[in-house]
Amino acid sequence: MNSTYHINLFWSDDEQAWVADVPDLEPCTTFGSTRSEALSKAEELIDLWLESARANGDPIPEPRYRPAIYAFRAA
């Protein structure tokens, strides 16, 4: 499991599901019927995304995305 990348987790009325999105890895979004299912799927998807990038020689972005709340803590 790779916990370095931030995961946005939110409810989507359109999808009627929890959405887990990894902003640093495009496209890296998954869905789940519960928060924990969406989060678990996102953690697996991060690993698969990185594995695929390594296998194909694609660049792997540094984790950069942080929600605005972290900016307030640094001040």
Short mmCIF file of C-alpha atoms in Angstrom, two decimals:
data_model
loop_
_atom_site.label_atom_id
_atom_site.label_comp_id
_atom_site.label_asym_id
_atom_site.label_seq_id
_atom_site.Cartn_x
_atom_site.Cartn_y
_atom_site.Cartn_z
CA MET A 1 0.00 0.00 0.00
CA ASN A 2 1.25 3.48 -0.86
CA SER A 3 0.01 6.18 1.51
CA THR A 4 2.25 8.97 0.19
CA TYR A 5 -0.34 10.30 -2.25
CA HIS A 6 -3.32 12.27 -0.95
CA ILE A 7 -6.75 10.75 -1.56
CA ASN A 8 -9.83 12.99 -1.82
CA LEU A 9 -12.84 11.09 -0.55
CA PHE A 10 -16.37 12.41 -1.10
CA TRP A 11 -19.96 11.38 -1.75
CA SER A 12 -21.32 11.80 -5.29
CA ASP A 13 -25.07 12.22 -5.66
CA ASP A 14 -24.69 11.68 -9.42
CA GLU A 15 -22.96 8.32 -8.97
CA GLN A 16 -24.75 7.42 -5.72
CA ALA A 17 -21.39 6.23 -4.45
CA TRP A 18 -18.30 7.34 -2.55
CA VAL A 19 -15.59 8.69 -4.83
CA ALA A 20 -11.89 8.37 -4.10
CA ASP A 21 -9.70 10.57 -6.27
CA VAL A 22 -5.89 10.85 -6.29
CA PRO A 23 -5.12 14.32 -7.71
CA ASP A 24 -1.39 13.68 -8.26
CA LEU A 25 -2.03 10.62 -10.44
CA GLU A 26 -4.22 11.29 -13.45
CA PRO A 27 -6.50 9.57 -14.11
CA CYS A 28 -6.76 7.81 -10.77
CA THR A 29 -10.34 7.76 -9.51
CA THR A 30 -12.47 4.94 -8.16
CA PHE A 31 -15.82 4.42 -6.47
CA GLY A 32 -17.24 2.40 -3.59
CA SER A 33 -20.55 1.84 -1.87
CA THR A 34 -18.91 2.77 1.46
CA ARG A 35 -16.13 5.18 2.42
CA SER A 36 -13.87 2.32 3.44
CA GLU A 37 -14.50 0.44 0.18
CA ALA A 38 -13.66 3.52 -1.91
CA LEU A 39 -10.53 4.19 0.16
CA SER A 40 -9.38 0.57 -0.10
CA LYS A 41 -9.90 0.58 -3.86
CA ALA A 42 -7.97 3.86 -4.16
CA GLU A 43 -5.01 2.43 -2.26
CA GLU A 44 -4.97 -0.57 -4.60
CA LEU A 45 -5.34 1.71 -7.63
CA ILE A 46 -2.35 3.82 -6.54
CA ASP A 47 -0.19 0.70 -6.38
CA LEU A 48 -1.43 -0.44 -9.82
CA TRP A 49 -0.91 3.03 -11.30
CA LEU A 50 2.69 3.16 -10.04
CA GLU A 51 3.39 -0.42 -11.15
CA SER A 52 2.11 0.36 -14.65
CA ALA A 53 4.13 3.58 -14.89
CA ARG A 54 7.31 1.77 -13.84
CA ALA A 55 6.69 -1.07 -16.31
CA ASN A 56 6.14 1.38 -19.16
CA GLY A 57 8.96 3.75 -18.22
CA ASP A 58 6.47 6.58 -17.63
CA PRO A 59 7.35 9.41 -15.25
CA ILE A 60 6.05 9.12 -11.70
CA PRO A 61 5.02 12.47 -10.24
CA GLU A 62 6.15 13.51 -6.79
CA PRO A 63 3.29 13.74 -4.30
CA ARG A 64 2.43 17.44 -4.22
CA TYR A 65 -1.30 17.87 -3.70
CA ARG A 66 -2.37 18.88 -0.22
CA PRO A 67 -5.76 20.29 0.76
CA ALA A 68 -5.86 23.94 1.83
CA ILE A 69 -6.11 22.91 5.49
CA TYR A 70 -2.43 21.97 5.45
CA ALA A 71 -1.46 25.49 4.35
CA PHE A 72 -2.95 26.89 7.56
CA ARG A 73 -0.94 24.51 9.72
CA ALA A 74 2.32 25.60 8.09
CA ALA A 75 1.70 29.29 8.75
#
